[in-house]
Amino acid sequence: MTSEFRRNATSALQQDDVQTNLNRVVHKLREHRQAAWIAADEWRQLRRHCQAIRENAVRKLPQLLEQLETNLIRNGIQVHWAETAEQANHVVLSIMQRHDAKLIIKGKSMVSEEIALNHFLMQHGIQALETDLGEFIIQLAGEKPAHIIVPALHKNRRQIAELLHRHFPGYAYTEDVDELAQLARKILRDHFQFARVGLTGVNFMIAESGTLCLVENEGNGRMCSTIPPVHIAVTGIEKVVEKLSDIPPLLSILTRSATGQPITTYFNMISAPRQPGEKDGPREVHVVLLDNGRSTSYRDRELAATLRCIRCAACINHCPVYQHIGGHAYGTVIPGPIGSILEPQQRGLDRYGELTQASTLCGACTEVCPVGIPIADILNRLRWDATRQDADCSTPGAGSGYIPAQTALWKLWAWQCTHPGAYRLSTRLATRLRVVLPGYFDAWTNVRTMPKLAKTTLHERLKALGIDHE
Amino acid sequence: MSEKTATSKPDTVYLFGTCLIDLLYPQAGVATVKLLQHAGVRIIYPQAQTCCGQPAWNSGYREQALAVARAQLELFPKPIPIIVPSASCARMMKFQYARLFAGQPDEAEARKVASRVYELSGFLVDELNIQLHDSGAPLRVAVHTSCSARREMAVANKIPELLKHLHNVDAVEPQHAEECCGFGGTFAIKQPEISAAMVLEKCRHICATGAQQLVSQDYGCLMNIGSALEKQGVALAHQHIAEFLWERIQDRDP
Ligand code: SF4
């Protein structure tokens, strides 16, 4: 009876260490974001600007992608289109095979998680090594990222130290954050020299110049995209923007919204493979442009707003539900509010429809989203799609949440609320019958008492007080 | 939004009582009427009103939500404010009707009604500039602001402003006040474990203020938090801000 999501959530709620770590990290991230804005006006202005940039990009998506492809090719970057996750995986595999490469070093990429690349490559005898510190930890632990920016936020320093020590007993045990980072670097460094292929994600793609932009803090993204002779960037088609001048505002709002940083340590602009006479850089650069359901969202005027997302995670960090259950409970690649609107659109309401109910619609997500995605409204819309029986809806899995008995109840409710006489009679009756109405309702009363119906309704009381009714 | 001048206070308003108050907390509706009368305003309460449609709207049943919302539209024909003693229902009418009625023949009508909707505490402060005189004993009051009040309706500061009139009341804001109490309508039933964790945390922050009383603009939250406090046996009264204000300004020793 209880869904998988509810079981996962309950289990997360019962793990004290997860609760403590989550609570600490989300509140810290919120404080950092808050501190990043000197004036509320500045934030509002920048948000308006960034929303317009992303709206424009999503509106012109097909033509910008064409322009992007032309310019990437002109720059010597090889472009691969992938309609599905499987196609994207095969593109990467065939590049690996062509170079006879058995190891791929990876910078952080949520799209590679989306297509489950590591698992796919492993099945083909290829090892994928995560080099982002958080992702490295997650990979060692054999888990999935619990957050899109801070993949290991559910673990504390001690747990990370123990994990590293277990896998690399040759190094001295430490719980010092800087020393832990140094240690991971040391372990990873050798691999950078020998890997023939490096893979990264992409934060923005500039259509007018054919440039890939990569935002990161650790420098591993730069290593993955410059040291191996082959660099593969995998990304969703929605990451395109029109102009170079769109980048500074987006970068500024992205880093502040994510971690409260005014700028990250590294910002990479990749515009071509190594040119004749140049001493470094990859000899081949590939970009894999993944659709995987995005074009379905693009065709729906309301849902297309989802594609504006710049994956800053602010909505996740401010979500009171995420704050209590963490990322794993969602059972998706992207957790939190953005995941709850994105995953049902990409992978179907039949599989992920419940996530649209994993929200109180409190609006904290909508409030902080730097590109003004009306997340709560989209959740509301997807709840509709889940119950719809008409053919006008192209959301995958539409209508899968239709339950005849539930619909009958809502119809009864609507009938009552549109027949004031019946409404007044039944509410009056309900109040009179309040003693015999069931006094419990488990889901509610586990932690609460049952509210009692009033002796008389407001309608009756105001009538008795002689309040005018017209 | 509203053309506000010092001299043109509305003299007559509609009251939309909300179904929750109608059925469970009518005393909050009565107190709303008393407060508005106290401020010299006449009230019209259309007896045919039922519900704003939000429960169905948030559950994905748009057809039913539309039918119910539509039945309310014609009840408020005069160009006067519609006062709603709930930020959540006020938000539904003011901001969600435009989406609900989009493309419908009565869309313009719905937008017109929406533009006249006011949440009670905001109306008392901004439109009526209500004056209140405290006649109660010293009391520490925790203020809970609903998510609708804080966000779209932007009336988070109205309760503290109203409580400033009451010299014996010490209003406090619990820690992490901006975090949702976990009610969310059907959320509390569909995701009871998460909802429970959220409301219990909310209770902890409220209790930590040392307040003897909890007030809010929204009975949805109050029902959630209040019932949870009660279950824990915490002696902390909860009241709608209208009830609380009306009680405080009664002269206890005539
Ligand atoms: S939906 Fe908005 S807040 Fe959430 S990750 Fe995307 S851009 Fe950031």
XYZ file of C-alpha atoms and ligand atoms in Angstrom:
732
model
C 0.000 0.000 0.000
C 2.674 2.456 1.013
C 4.544 3.711 -2.038
C 8.262 3.335 -2.593
C 8.657 7.065 -2.219
C 6.939 7.038 1.161
C 9.046 4.123 2.329
C 12.247 5.882 1.236
C 11.160 9.095 2.892
C 10.270 7.329 6.107
C 13.610 5.593 6.181
C 15.451 8.898 5.677
C 13.374 10.463 8.451
C 14.495 7.723 10.801
C 18.232 8.117 10.155
C 19.496 10.568 12.732
C 22.840 11.216 11.057
C 21.200 11.941 7.710
C 18.756 14.293 9.446
C 21.539 16.159 11.213
C 23.717 16.468 8.102
C 20.852 17.562 5.889
C 19.588 20.123 8.299
C 23.017 21.595 8.780
C 23.931 21.788 5.099
C 20.647 23.166 3.730
C 20.546 25.887 6.366
C 24.151 26.781 5.659
C 23.474 26.952 1.907
C 20.434 29.154 2.545
C 22.458 31.506 4.719
C 25.192 31.740 2.103
C 22.711 32.543 -0.618
C 21.057 35.145 1.565
C 24.404 36.777 2.290
C 25.290 36.925 -1.410
C 22.751 39.634 -2.138
C 23.648 43.047 -0.887
C 20.336 44.559 -1.882
C 17.012 42.889 -2.591
C 16.636 45.209 -5.555
C 19.858 43.987 -7.099
C 18.622 40.399 -6.890
C 15.222 41.227 -8.371
C 16.753 43.117 -11.250
C 19.257 40.424 -12.042
C 16.580 37.761 -11.811
C 14.350 39.642 -14.237
C 17.267 39.882 -16.637
C 18.219 36.209 -16.327
C 14.636 35.059 -16.658
C 14.362 37.025 -19.891
C 17.596 35.498 -21.211
C 16.440 31.969 -20.497
C 12.911 32.608 -21.744
C 14.313 33.897 -24.983
C 16.623 30.906 -25.335
C 13.853 28.394 -24.706
C 11.488 30.179 -27.070
C 14.042 30.086 -29.885
C 15.390 26.658 -28.964
C 15.298 25.005 -32.427
C 16.899 27.900 -34.241
C 19.528 28.473 -31.540
C 20.461 24.809 -31.641
C 20.945 24.997 -35.390
C 23.094 28.080 -35.027
C 25.031 26.410 -32.214
C 25.704 23.323 -34.278
C 26.943 25.360 -37.247
C 29.325 27.327 -35.041
C 30.561 24.336 -33.075
C 31.401 22.525 -36.310
C 33.092 25.601 -37.691
C 35.218 25.649 -34.510
C 36.208 22.037 -35.059
C 34.008 20.568 -32.312
C 32.206 17.360 -33.264
C 28.474 17.446 -32.624
C 26.387 14.365 -31.796
C 22.623 14.478 -31.361
C 21.043 11.950 -29.038
C 17.311 11.576 -28.781
C 17.470 9.063 -25.972
C 19.758 8.171 -23.081
C 20.718 5.005 -24.873
C 21.822 6.860 -27.981
C 23.920 9.201 -25.874
C 25.602 6.295 -24.144
C 26.414 4.678 -27.476
C 27.961 7.871 -28.788
C 30.324 7.956 -25.819
C 31.055 4.258 -26.150
C 31.914 4.461 -29.826
C 34.309 7.348 -29.207
C 35.939 5.321 -26.431
C 36.235 2.300 -28.676
C 37.676 4.300 -31.527
C 40.458 5.432 -29.204
C 40.776 2.031 -27.620
C 40.279 3.670 -24.225
C 39.480 1.652 -21.127
C 39.307 4.532 -18.678
C 37.324 7.746 -18.766
C 37.879 10.489 -16.213
C 34.808 12.512 -15.420
C 34.121 15.984 -14.201
C 30.746 16.609 -12.614
C 27.873 15.951 -14.984
C 24.259 15.427 -13.991
C 23.408 14.489 -17.574
C 25.833 11.566 -17.326
C 23.822 10.517 -14.258
C 20.620 10.960 -16.230
C 21.809 8.524 -18.891
C 23.448 6.226 -16.290
C 26.674 6.404 -18.249
C 28.997 4.866 -15.640
C 26.919 1.751 -15.401
C 26.618 1.466 -19.180
C 30.355 1.829 -19.730
C 31.130 -0.658 -17.009
C 29.016 -3.213 -18.833
C 31.284 -2.634 -21.813
C 34.463 -3.068 -19.846
C 35.216 0.610 -19.446
C 35.959 2.209 -16.101
C 34.552 5.631 -15.370
C 36.278 7.590 -12.638
C 34.605 10.549 -10.953
C 37.034 13.348 -10.199
C 34.758 15.873 -8.563
C 35.400 15.400 -4.866
C 31.749 14.903 -3.943
C 31.116 12.575 -6.856
C 34.313 10.662 -6.056
C 33.022 10.058 -2.528
C 29.631 8.971 -3.850
C 31.289 6.605 -6.284
C 33.440 5.071 -3.557
C 30.351 4.621 -1.394
C 28.498 3.001 -4.293
C 25.662 5.486 -3.960
C 23.909 8.035 -6.116
C 24.257 11.805 -5.671
C 21.868 13.138 -3.026
C 22.074 16.669 -4.401
C 22.951 18.178 -7.766
C 25.717 20.467 -6.473
C 26.709 18.870 -3.177
C 26.361 15.185 -4.055
C 27.534 13.943 -0.659
C 25.714 16.428 1.560
C 24.129 13.615 3.526
C 27.545 12.566 4.792
C 29.562 14.362 7.427
C 33.299 14.836 7.596
C 33.899 11.814 9.781
C 31.928 9.522 7.487
C 33.894 10.788 4.493
C 37.212 10.365 6.284
C 36.337 6.789 7.221
C 35.218 6.003 3.689
C 38.486 7.231 2.186
C 40.493 5.438 4.809
C 38.693 2.184 4.111
C 39.438 2.419 0.385
C 42.930 3.864 0.656
C 44.408 2.566 3.898
C 47.880 3.533 2.715
C 47.273 7.221 3.475
C 47.160 8.720 6.963
C 43.688 9.129 8.449
C 42.451 12.702 8.608
C 39.188 14.526 9.199
C 40.530 17.892 8.112
C 38.562 19.169 5.113
C 41.556 20.590 3.270
C 43.652 17.518 3.929
C 40.826 15.299 2.708
C 40.621 17.281 -0.517
C 44.410 17.060 -0.924
C 44.267 13.344 -0.335
C 41.605 12.842 -3.001
C 43.650 14.934 -5.396
C 46.710 12.835 -4.810
C 44.748 9.667 -5.442
C 43.188 11.040 -8.607
C 46.209 12.750 -10.056
C 47.806 9.684 -11.596
C 44.677 8.905 -13.531
C 44.630 12.308 -15.169
C 47.947 11.526 -16.838
C 46.921 8.218 -18.278
C 43.294 8.581 -19.255
C 42.789 9.050 -22.984
C 39.320 10.445 -22.654
C 37.877 13.041 -20.307
C 34.206 13.821 -19.880
C 32.456 16.847 -18.446
C 29.034 18.399 -18.311
C 28.211 21.847 -19.647
C 26.559 24.791 -17.908
C 25.907 27.019 -20.892
C 26.402 26.784 -24.657
C 26.681 29.983 -26.627
C 24.921 29.757 -29.982
C 26.492 32.814 -31.639
C 30.058 31.661 -31.008
C 29.826 27.885 -30.635
C 31.326 27.934 -27.136
C 30.822 25.511 -24.251
C 30.948 27.001 -20.742
C 31.805 25.009 -17.670
C 31.460 26.312 -14.118
C 33.318 24.555 -11.316
C 35.261 25.037 -8.088
C 37.838 22.303 -7.967
C 39.717 22.522 -11.258
C 38.985 18.907 -12.053
C 36.638 19.972 -14.825
C 39.484 21.883 -16.422
C 41.778 18.881 -16.048
C 39.215 16.524 -17.587
C 38.656 18.853 -20.514
C 42.307 19.723 -21.228
C 44.660 16.899 -20.241
C 43.288 13.821 -22.045
C 43.625 13.904 -25.851
C 39.877 13.535 -26.205
C 37.246 15.605 -24.435
C 33.566 14.666 -24.505
C 30.983 17.092 -23.178
C 27.504 15.697 -22.535
C 24.604 18.012 -22.004
C 20.900 18.626 -22.443
C 19.750 20.633 -25.454
C 18.202 23.289 -23.197
C 21.580 24.606 -22.060
C 21.932 26.858 -25.094
C 21.832 30.656 -24.831
C 21.854 33.121 -27.662
C 24.797 35.424 -27.035
C 28.104 35.727 -25.256
C 26.713 38.724 -23.379
C 24.074 36.450 -21.811
C 26.774 34.668 -19.844
C 27.953 37.187 -17.210
C 24.500 37.732 -15.648
C 23.698 34.015 -15.730
C 27.032 33.085 -14.211
C 26.607 35.659 -11.496
C 23.125 34.518 -10.536
C 24.035 30.837 -10.818
C 26.920 30.863 -8.382
C 25.187 33.133 -5.881
C 22.003 31.090 -5.950
C 23.907 27.843 -5.601
C 26.527 28.442 -2.935
C 26.425 32.173 -2.344
C 29.733 32.651 -4.157
C 30.043 35.803 -6.269
C 32.051 33.718 -8.736
C 33.462 30.212 -8.821
C 37.131 29.359 -8.739
C 37.094 28.088 -12.303
C 35.128 29.177 -15.316
C 36.040 27.361 -18.516
C 35.141 28.421 -22.020
C 35.766 25.683 -24.520
C 35.694 26.842 -28.089
C 37.892 24.457 -30.078
C 40.225 21.479 -29.926
C 43.968 22.060 -29.923
C 45.001 24.174 -32.895
C 48.171 23.696 -34.973
C 51.072 25.165 -33.049
C 49.300 25.033 -29.667
C 51.065 23.089 -26.929
C 48.116 21.773 -24.954
C 44.450 21.002 -25.046
C 42.564 17.983 -26.363
C 43.000 16.992 -29.986
C 39.349 16.096 -30.273
C 36.357 17.762 -28.687
C 32.925 16.161 -28.887
C 29.623 17.426 -27.623
C 26.663 15.123 -27.109
C 23.366 17.005 -27.208
C 20.682 15.051 -25.401
C 16.951 15.446 -25.871
C 15.498 12.647 -23.713
C 12.030 14.158 -23.445
C 13.047 17.813 -23.392
C 11.464 18.571 -26.750
C 8.115 17.311 -25.421
C 8.305 19.882 -22.637
C 9.368 22.490 -25.199
C 6.148 22.008 -27.153
C 3.948 22.754 -24.136
C 3.705 26.444 -23.448
C 3.415 26.096 -19.679
C 5.812 23.194 -19.154
C 8.496 24.735 -21.380
C 9.403 26.981 -18.443
C 11.001 23.901 -16.881
C 13.706 24.092 -19.549
C 14.865 27.474 -18.262
C 16.499 25.733 -15.313
C 20.214 26.433 -14.820
C 20.595 23.723 -12.130
C 21.590 26.070 -9.349
C 19.833 23.909 -6.723
C 18.414 26.905 -4.861
C 14.938 25.365 -5.035
C 16.303 22.140 -3.570
C 18.129 23.948 -0.793
C 15.016 25.881 0.191
C 12.547 23.024 -0.031
C 11.158 22.041 3.388
C 10.368 18.563 2.066
C 13.887 17.981 0.718
C 15.238 19.341 3.980
C 13.540 16.467 5.792
C 14.004 13.547 3.408
C 17.143 14.354 1.391
C 17.829 13.452 -2.203
C 17.807 9.665 -2.256
C 14.178 9.357 -1.189
C 13.030 10.834 -4.500
C 14.478 7.899 -6.398
C 15.329 10.206 -9.283
C 18.474 11.703 -10.771
C 17.426 15.227 -9.854
C 15.779 15.547 -6.457
C 13.768 18.318 -4.844
C 11.266 20.654 -6.464
C 12.993 20.859 -9.848
C 13.238 17.067 -9.938
C 9.573 16.761 -9.058
C 8.573 18.793 -12.111
C 11.322 17.550 -14.424
C 11.358 13.802 -13.886
C 7.615 13.248 -14.450
C 7.910 15.212 -17.712
C 10.940 13.252 -18.875
C 10.158 9.811 -17.560
C 6.418 9.810 -17.166
C 3.714 10.579 -14.645
C 3.043 6.864 -14.388
C 6.483 6.358 -12.831
C 7.095 9.639 -11.075
C 3.640 11.122 -10.684
C 3.749 10.792 -6.929
C 6.565 13.324 -6.798
C 4.091 16.017 -7.811
C 2.385 15.256 -4.491
C 5.656 15.461 -2.575
C 5.121 19.155 -2.020
C 2.951 21.352 0.145
C 3.009 23.906 -2.701
C 4.498 26.304 -0.163
C 6.229 28.211 -2.954
C 9.692 28.464 -1.348
C 11.148 27.031 -4.572
C 9.391 29.503 -6.832
C 10.494 32.336 -4.581
C 14.216 31.612 -4.923
C 14.427 30.346 -8.501
C 16.846 32.682 -10.295
C 15.119 32.244 -13.644
C 11.577 32.594 -12.334
C 10.311 29.084 -13.031
C 6.820 28.868 -11.489
C 7.610 25.494 -9.927
C 4.535 25.347 -7.671
C 2.244 26.184 -10.598
C 3.881 23.483 -12.705
C 3.410 20.953 -9.895
C -0.234 21.972 -9.839
C -0.413 21.571 -13.612
C 1.178 18.104 -13.524
C -1.273 16.993 -10.846
C -3.952 17.892 -13.348
C -2.192 16.016 -16.146
C -2.068 12.937 -13.920
C -5.855 12.857 -13.553
C -6.760 14.008 -17.075
C -8.745 11.809 -19.369
C -8.726 14.049 -22.450
C -6.412 13.560 -25.390
C -4.992 17.106 -25.448
C -2.141 16.366 -23.104
C 1.229 15.123 -24.317
C 2.873 14.737 -20.914
C 4.044 11.113 -20.762
C 1.875 9.031 -18.465
C -0.961 11.557 -18.529
C -4.123 10.161 -16.970
C -2.213 7.461 -15.102
C -3.315 8.909 -11.772
C -6.980 8.660 -12.656
C -8.865 6.784 -9.951
C -12.614 6.506 -10.625
C -13.580 6.417 -6.932
C -11.545 9.543 -6.206
C -13.021 11.355 -9.171
C -16.500 10.409 -7.973
C -15.748 11.956 -4.589
C -14.552 15.198 -6.139
C -17.649 15.253 -8.326
C -19.839 14.838 -5.275
C -17.952 17.601 -3.515
C -18.328 19.876 -6.533
C -22.042 19.150 -6.765
C -22.468 20.052 -3.142
C -20.426 23.238 -3.447
C -22.385 24.380 -6.480
C -25.743 23.791 -4.807
C -25.762 26.240 -1.909
C -28.924 24.762 -0.442
C -27.423 21.312 -0.356
C -24.132 22.710 0.931
C -25.832 24.542 3.788
C -27.905 21.541 4.661
C -25.016 19.115 4.605
C -22.640 21.362 6.551
C -25.382 21.966 9.083
C -26.029 18.253 9.273
C -22.326 17.520 9.587
C -22.028 19.836 12.571
C -25.044 18.197 14.226
C -23.629 14.760 13.572
C -20.187 15.716 14.831
C -20.431 13.327 17.741
C -20.902 10.278 15.572
C -18.390 11.180 12.866
C -15.227 9.104 13.131
C -12.875 10.697 15.612
C -9.735 9.366 14.057
C -8.015 9.268 10.744
C -4.636 7.581 11.130
C -2.580 9.611 8.697
C -3.662 12.738 10.517
C -3.986 11.576 14.096
C -0.608 9.886 14.468
C 0.814 13.208 15.554
C -2.323 15.314 15.843
C -5.679 15.375 17.540
C -8.766 15.329 15.324
C -10.244 18.785 14.833
C -13.890 19.033 15.830
C -16.696 20.423 13.764
C -18.282 23.531 15.188
C -21.683 23.420 16.859
C -23.140 25.723 14.245
C -21.775 26.926 10.913
C -20.642 30.441 10.105
C -23.561 30.699 7.701
C -25.947 30.101 10.587
C -24.165 32.371 13.016
C -24.045 35.317 10.669
C -27.672 34.850 9.754
C -28.534 34.919 13.444
C -26.463 38.091 13.822
C -28.511 39.671 11.045
C -25.566 40.200 8.700
C -26.839 41.258 5.275
C -26.571 38.626 2.657
C -26.900 40.834 -0.376
C -4.154 47.389 -7.192
C -6.246 49.519 -4.891
C -6.674 53.232 -5.192
C -5.986 54.124 -1.642
C -6.559 57.582 -0.276
C -6.743 58.613 3.346
C -10.295 59.786 2.968
C -11.837 56.955 0.989
C -12.117 54.007 3.318
C -14.487 51.422 1.927
C -17.756 51.531 3.883
C -19.176 48.210 2.709
C -17.371 44.955 1.972
C -18.179 41.373 1.104
C -17.007 38.617 3.387
C -15.927 35.308 1.916
C -15.774 33.157 5.026
C -14.025 30.049 3.553
C -15.369 26.526 4.001
C -12.884 25.620 6.720
C -13.999 28.486 8.942
C -17.636 27.859 8.060
C -17.497 24.288 9.219
C -14.823 24.131 11.902
C -13.948 27.593 13.105
C -16.971 29.865 12.673
C -15.871 31.926 15.673
C -13.041 33.288 13.484
C -15.612 34.372 10.899
C -17.736 36.058 13.551
C -14.665 37.819 14.945
C -13.809 39.006 11.440
C -17.252 40.565 11.170
C -16.941 42.206 14.602
C -13.527 43.661 13.784
C -14.700 45.059 10.475
C -17.779 46.538 12.161
C -15.532 47.970 14.852
C -13.677 49.763 12.067
C -16.986 51.174 10.816
C -17.446 48.873 7.862
C -20.718 47.244 6.806
C -20.518 43.577 5.827
C -22.394 41.619 3.223
C -22.165 37.845 3.603
C -23.733 36.086 0.617
C -25.349 32.997 2.103
C -24.902 31.046 -1.136
C -21.097 30.991 -0.822
C -19.372 27.653 -0.350
C -15.692 27.157 -1.202
C -13.132 28.935 -3.373
C -12.317 25.690 -5.208
C -8.768 25.331 -3.951
C -8.985 21.732 -2.661
C -9.910 20.392 -6.100
C -7.570 22.813 -7.884
C -4.558 21.622 -5.898
C -5.523 17.996 -6.323
C -5.604 18.186 -10.108
C -9.395 18.188 -10.473
C -9.730 21.293 -12.558
C -13.192 20.666 -13.895
C -14.608 20.433 -10.398
C -12.534 23.374 -9.168
C -13.823 25.463 -12.047
C -17.459 24.604 -11.364
C -17.149 25.501 -7.692
C -15.176 28.699 -8.299
C -17.633 29.727 -10.979
C -20.516 29.378 -8.520
C -18.824 31.972 -6.269
C -18.234 34.591 -8.986
C -21.821 35.756 -9.279
C -22.201 36.186 -5.523
C -19.982 39.254 -5.409
C -21.373 41.585 -8.098
C -20.839 44.991 -6.436
C -17.514 46.755 -7.075
C -16.504 46.536 -3.423
C -13.692 44.640 -1.677
C -14.067 40.936 -0.920
C -12.474 40.153 2.430
C -11.088 36.680 3.028
C -9.900 35.691 6.530
C -7.332 33.283 5.049
C -4.263 34.106 2.982
C -4.412 30.705 1.370
C -7.969 31.069 0.040
C -7.330 34.723 -0.779
C -4.312 33.645 -2.819
C -6.409 31.076 -4.639
C -8.909 33.720 -5.663
C -6.513 36.576 -6.270
C -3.761 34.745 -8.135
C -4.948 31.323 -9.211
C -8.355 32.246 -10.638
C -6.587 33.771 -13.637
C -5.061 30.354 -14.374
C -8.190 28.421 -13.516
C -10.413 30.549 -15.742
C -7.867 30.990 -18.553
C -9.635 30.710 -21.896
C -13.084 30.401 -20.273
C -15.975 32.642 -21.328
C -16.071 34.171 -17.834
C -12.312 34.774 -17.584
C -12.714 38.558 -17.534
C -15.320 38.288 -14.821
C -13.069 36.047 -12.737
C -10.192 38.492 -13.101
C -12.423 41.299 -11.939
C -13.471 39.397 -8.851
C -9.845 38.450 -8.213
C -8.766 42.076 -8.300
C -11.162 42.882 -5.442
C -9.934 40.139 -3.109
C -8.113 41.126 0.105
C -6.693 39.039 2.864
C -8.116 40.227 6.186
C -4.993 41.337 8.096
C -3.660 43.244 5.098
C -7.014 44.942 4.654
C -7.229 45.951 8.318
C -3.786 47.532 8.191
C -3.515 48.982 4.695
C -7.066 49.916 3.761
C -8.718 50.565 7.127
C -5.759 51.659 9.198
C -7.602 50.079 12.109
C -6.954 51.361 15.622
C -7.022 48.881 18.497
C -6.772 49.273 22.259
C -5.514 46.444 24.351
C -7.438 45.463 27.416
C -5.797 42.127 28.129
C -3.129 40.970 30.527
C 0.534 40.751 29.475
C 0.994 37.911 27.029
C 3.676 36.540 24.770
C 2.307 35.601 21.356
C 4.034 33.547 18.669
C 3.118 34.587 15.141
C 2.890 31.937 12.443
C 2.787 33.234 8.902
C 1.344 30.930 6.288
C 3.252 30.387 3.044
C 0.537 32.176 1.050
C 0.663 35.107 3.440
C 4.441 35.279 3.189
C 4.747 34.796 -0.565
C 2.087 35.786 -3.125
C -0.154 37.724 -0.723
C 2.858 39.501 0.824
C 1.144 40.153 4.150
C 3.764 38.563 6.408
C 4.293 41.787 8.337
C 0.625 42.588 8.930
C 0.063 40.571 12.102
C 3.089 42.107 13.832
C 1.787 45.514 12.750
C -1.642 44.791 14.200
C -0.154 43.452 17.407
C 1.859 46.645 17.849
C -1.405 48.310 18.851
C -1.683 45.971 21.802
C 0.685 47.321 24.441
C 0.474 44.225 26.635
C 1.273 41.807 23.852
C 4.808 40.715 23.148
C 4.831 39.302 19.615
C 7.623 36.877 18.728
C 8.611 35.130 15.539
C 9.725 31.498 15.889
C 13.039 30.424 14.383
C 12.869 29.356 10.736
C 9.500 31.060 10.445
C 9.717 30.921 6.660
C 9.551 27.127 6.621
C 6.198 25.550 5.793
C 4.292 23.864 8.645
C 3.673 20.788 6.507
C -0.083 21.080 6.070
C -0.438 21.549 2.311
C -4.082 20.422 2.184
C -4.135 16.833 0.958
C -0.342 16.646 1.455
C -0.920 15.976 5.156
C -2.896 12.869 4.210
C -0.956 11.770 1.129
C 2.476 12.144 2.686
C 1.721 11.749 6.382
C 5.266 10.883 7.459
C 6.881 13.950 5.921
C 4.004 16.142 7.019
C 4.380 14.847 10.572
C 8.113 15.598 10.607
C 7.446 19.100 9.328
C 4.716 19.963 11.801
C 6.653 18.538 14.754
C 9.636 20.662 13.849
C 7.368 23.688 13.538
C 5.959 22.907 16.996
C 9.468 22.754 18.466
C 10.342 26.194 17.123
C 7.060 27.647 18.348
C 7.457 26.147 21.815
C 11.010 27.472 21.995
C 9.693 31.033 21.878
C 8.112 30.573 25.288
C 4.865 32.018 23.957
C 1.564 31.273 25.670
C -0.446 31.795 22.525
C -0.150 31.184 18.788
C -1.847 33.320 16.138
C -1.998 33.173 12.353
C -3.919 34.442 9.358
C -4.734 30.920 8.266
C -6.786 28.236 9.927
C -5.270 25.586 7.657
C -1.909 26.014 9.410
C -3.526 26.552 12.807
C -5.492 23.349 12.501
C -2.296 21.486 11.621
C -0.011 23.038 14.228
C -2.697 23.380 16.896
C -3.765 19.741 16.681
C -0.137 18.644 16.838
C 0.507 20.778 19.913
C -2.628 19.399 21.496
C -1.593 15.813 20.809
C 1.687 16.516 22.594
C -0.204 17.945 25.498
C 1.362 21.366 25.080
C -0.733 24.055 26.723
C -0.453 26.657 24.009
C -3.685 28.165 22.752
C -4.030 28.816 19.035
C -6.348 31.352 17.489
C -7.000 33.111 14.252
C -5.691 36.656 14.389
C -9.255 38.007 14.090
C -10.430 36.058 17.129
C -7.392 37.055 19.099
C -7.677 40.747 18.284
C -11.397 40.854 18.942
C -10.946 39.214 22.343
C -8.100 41.499 23.299
C -10.016 44.696 22.628
C -13.067 43.700 24.679
C -13.215 45.619 27.894
C -12.953 42.891 30.495
C -13.991 45.030 33.483
C -16.803 47.225 32.368
S 14.439 25.273 -10.978
Fe 15.316 27.301 -10.601
S 16.046 27.193 -8.478
Fe 15.710 25.074 -9.135
S 17.707 24.404 -9.894
Fe 16.578 25.183 -11.664
S 17.197 27.318 -11.820
Fe 17.785 26.651 -9.792
